[in-house]
mmCIF file of C-alpha atoms in Angstrom:
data_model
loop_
_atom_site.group_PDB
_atom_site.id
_atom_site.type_symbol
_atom_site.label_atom_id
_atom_site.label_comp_id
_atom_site.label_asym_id
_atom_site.label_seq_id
_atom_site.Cartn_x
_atom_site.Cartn_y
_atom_site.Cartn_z
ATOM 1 C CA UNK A 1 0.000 0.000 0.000
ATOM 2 C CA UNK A 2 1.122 3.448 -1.141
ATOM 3 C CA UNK A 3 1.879 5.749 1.777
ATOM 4 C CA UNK A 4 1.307 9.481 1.449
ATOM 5 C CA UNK A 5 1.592 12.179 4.852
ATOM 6 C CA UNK A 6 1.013 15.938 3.909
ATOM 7 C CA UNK A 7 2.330 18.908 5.899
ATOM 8 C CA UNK A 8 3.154 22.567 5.495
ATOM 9 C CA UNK A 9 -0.178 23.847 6.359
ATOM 10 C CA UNK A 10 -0.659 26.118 9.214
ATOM 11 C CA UNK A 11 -1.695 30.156 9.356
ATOM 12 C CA UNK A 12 -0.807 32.451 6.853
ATOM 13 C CA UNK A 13 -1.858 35.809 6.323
ATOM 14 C CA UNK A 14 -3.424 36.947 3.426
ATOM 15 C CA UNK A 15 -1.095 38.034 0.182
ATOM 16 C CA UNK A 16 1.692 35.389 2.029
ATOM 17 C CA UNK A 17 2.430 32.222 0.265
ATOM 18 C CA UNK A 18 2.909 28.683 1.610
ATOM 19 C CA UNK A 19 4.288 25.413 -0.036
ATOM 20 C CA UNK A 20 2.649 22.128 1.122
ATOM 21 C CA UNK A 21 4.515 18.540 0.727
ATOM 22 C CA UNK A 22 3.371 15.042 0.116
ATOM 23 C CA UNK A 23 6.092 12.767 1.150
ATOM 24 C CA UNK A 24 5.136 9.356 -0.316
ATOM 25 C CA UNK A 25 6.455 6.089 0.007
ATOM 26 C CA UNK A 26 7.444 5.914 -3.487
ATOM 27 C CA UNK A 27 7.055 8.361 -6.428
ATOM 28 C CA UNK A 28 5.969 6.356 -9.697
ATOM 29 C CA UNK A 29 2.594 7.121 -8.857
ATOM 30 C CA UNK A 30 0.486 9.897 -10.785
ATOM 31 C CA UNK A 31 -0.247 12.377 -7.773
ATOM 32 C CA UNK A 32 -2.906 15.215 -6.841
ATOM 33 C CA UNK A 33 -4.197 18.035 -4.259
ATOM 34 C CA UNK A 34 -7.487 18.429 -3.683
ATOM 35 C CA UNK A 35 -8.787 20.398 -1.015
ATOM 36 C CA UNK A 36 -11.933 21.099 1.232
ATOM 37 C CA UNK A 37 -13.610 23.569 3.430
ATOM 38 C CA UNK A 38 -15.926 23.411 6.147
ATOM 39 C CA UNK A 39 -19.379 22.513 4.696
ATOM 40 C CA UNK A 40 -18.179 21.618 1.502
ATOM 41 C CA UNK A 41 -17.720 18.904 -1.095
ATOM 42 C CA UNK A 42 -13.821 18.366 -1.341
ATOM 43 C CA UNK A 43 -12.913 19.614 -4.915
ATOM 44 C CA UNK A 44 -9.602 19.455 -7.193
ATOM 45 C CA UNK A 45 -6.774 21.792 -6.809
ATOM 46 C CA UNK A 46 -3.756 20.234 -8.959
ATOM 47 C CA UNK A 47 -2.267 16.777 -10.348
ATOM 48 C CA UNK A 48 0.194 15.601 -11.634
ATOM 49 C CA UNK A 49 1.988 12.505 -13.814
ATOM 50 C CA UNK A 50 4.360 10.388 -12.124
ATOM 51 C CA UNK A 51 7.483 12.190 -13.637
ATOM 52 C CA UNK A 52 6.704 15.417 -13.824
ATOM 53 C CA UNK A 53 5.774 16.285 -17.437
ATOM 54 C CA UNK A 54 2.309 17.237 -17.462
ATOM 55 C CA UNK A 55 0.402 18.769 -14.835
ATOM 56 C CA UNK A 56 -3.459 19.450 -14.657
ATOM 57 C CA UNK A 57 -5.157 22.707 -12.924
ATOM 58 C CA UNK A 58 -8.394 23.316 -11.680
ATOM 59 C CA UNK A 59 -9.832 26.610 -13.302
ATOM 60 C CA UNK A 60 -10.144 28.408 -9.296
ATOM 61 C CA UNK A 61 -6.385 27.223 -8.798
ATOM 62 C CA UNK A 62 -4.729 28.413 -12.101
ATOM 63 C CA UNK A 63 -1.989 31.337 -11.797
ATOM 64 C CA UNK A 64 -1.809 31.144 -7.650
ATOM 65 C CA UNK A 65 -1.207 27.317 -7.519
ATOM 66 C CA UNK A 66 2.115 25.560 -8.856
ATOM 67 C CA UNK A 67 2.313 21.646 -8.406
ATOM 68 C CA UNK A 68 5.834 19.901 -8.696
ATOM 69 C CA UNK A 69 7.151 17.082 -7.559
ATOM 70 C CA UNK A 70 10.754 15.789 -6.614
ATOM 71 C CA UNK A 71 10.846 11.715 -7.201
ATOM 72 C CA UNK A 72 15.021 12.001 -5.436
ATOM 73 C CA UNK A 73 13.085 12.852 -2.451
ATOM 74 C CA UNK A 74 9.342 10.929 -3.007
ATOM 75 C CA UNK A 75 7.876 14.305 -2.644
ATOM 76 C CA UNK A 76 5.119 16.682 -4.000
ATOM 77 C CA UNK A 77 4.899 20.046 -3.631
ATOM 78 C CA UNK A 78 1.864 22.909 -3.871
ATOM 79 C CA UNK A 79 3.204 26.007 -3.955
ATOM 80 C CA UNK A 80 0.483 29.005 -3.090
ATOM 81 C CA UNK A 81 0.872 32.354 -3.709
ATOM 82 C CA UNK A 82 -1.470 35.736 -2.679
ATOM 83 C CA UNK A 83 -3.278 33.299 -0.194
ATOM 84 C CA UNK A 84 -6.438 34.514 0.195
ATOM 85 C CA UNK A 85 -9.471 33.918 2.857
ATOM 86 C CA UNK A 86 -10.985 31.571 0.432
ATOM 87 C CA UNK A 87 -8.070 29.378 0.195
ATOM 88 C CA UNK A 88 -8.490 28.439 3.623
ATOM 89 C CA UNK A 89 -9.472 24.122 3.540
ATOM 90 C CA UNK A 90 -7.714 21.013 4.500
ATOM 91 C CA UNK A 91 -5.750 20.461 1.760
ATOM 92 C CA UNK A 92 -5.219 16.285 0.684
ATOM 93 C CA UNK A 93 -2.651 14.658 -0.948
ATOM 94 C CA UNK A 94 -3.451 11.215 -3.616
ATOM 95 C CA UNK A 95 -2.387 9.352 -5.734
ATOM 96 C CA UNK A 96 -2.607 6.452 -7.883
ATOM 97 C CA UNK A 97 -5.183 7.615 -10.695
ATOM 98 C CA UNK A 98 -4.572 6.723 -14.329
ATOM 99 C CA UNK A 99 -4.264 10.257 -15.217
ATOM 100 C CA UNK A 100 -6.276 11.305 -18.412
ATOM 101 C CA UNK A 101 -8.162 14.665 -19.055
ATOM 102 C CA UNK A 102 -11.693 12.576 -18.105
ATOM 103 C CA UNK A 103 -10.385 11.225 -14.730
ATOM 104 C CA UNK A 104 -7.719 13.586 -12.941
ATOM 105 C CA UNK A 105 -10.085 16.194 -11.556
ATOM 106 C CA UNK A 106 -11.732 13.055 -9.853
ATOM 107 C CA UNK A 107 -12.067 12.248 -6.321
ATOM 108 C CA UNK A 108 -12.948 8.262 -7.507
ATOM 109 C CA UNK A 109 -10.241 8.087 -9.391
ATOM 110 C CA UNK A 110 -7.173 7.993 -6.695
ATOM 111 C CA UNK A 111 -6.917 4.709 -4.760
ATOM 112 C CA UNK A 112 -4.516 6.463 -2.359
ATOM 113 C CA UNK A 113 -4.958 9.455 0.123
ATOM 114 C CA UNK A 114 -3.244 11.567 3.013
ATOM 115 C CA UNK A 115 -4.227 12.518 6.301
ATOM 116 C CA UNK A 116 -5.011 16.221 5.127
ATOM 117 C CA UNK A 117 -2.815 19.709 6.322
ATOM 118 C CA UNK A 118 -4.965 22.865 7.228
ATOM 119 C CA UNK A 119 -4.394 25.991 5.236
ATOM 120 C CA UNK A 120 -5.900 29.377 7.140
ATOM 121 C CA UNK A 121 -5.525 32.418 5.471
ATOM 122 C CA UNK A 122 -6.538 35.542 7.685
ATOM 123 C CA UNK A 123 -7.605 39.091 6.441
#
């Protein structure tokens, strides 16, 4: 079984930036961040294939958000810039879609998930 433990969340004030990791247990797995807030359905962020090359964006995420990944170290990165209060969500890590344009943005599609890390972005 594919292990996956998120951090780097925490409070941030808003216009700051914050880079959350996914350490896995091993990185030849395609890999996402989704993300949800209190109330509300957990939705996409970012994914991305097991090397590297192509990378996916949800529409809300595009320009702020910047998914990478470092397979040396098993780890996946979000980088977020200009937080703002409506970033704020537990933010998940996953991984081991088949990653095609139907199927990435997908919460049934991963078979593999993280704990979560808490983004809060104060005004």
């Amino acid at each position: 079984q594919l292990q996956l433990v998120a951090s780097g969340g925490g409070l941030v004030q808003a216009g700051g930036s914050r880079r959350l990791s996914c350490v896995a247990s091993e990185s030849t797995f395609n890999m996402a961040w989704f993300r949800q807030a209190p109330g509300q359905e957990r939705e996409f962020v970012a994914a991305i294939n097991w090397n590297g090359a192509i990378t996916y964006y949800a529409d809300s995420a595009k320009g702020r958000f910047t998914i990478s990944r470092d397979n040396a170290e098993n780890t996946m990165y979000l980088q977020i810039d200009s937080l703002k209060p409506e970033d704020t969500a537990a933010y998940y890590c996953a991984a081991g879609a088949v990653l095609t344009t139907t199927t990435y943005y997908k919460i049934d599609s991963y078979k593999y998930w993280g704990q979560g890390t808490q983004v809060t972005v104060s005004s």
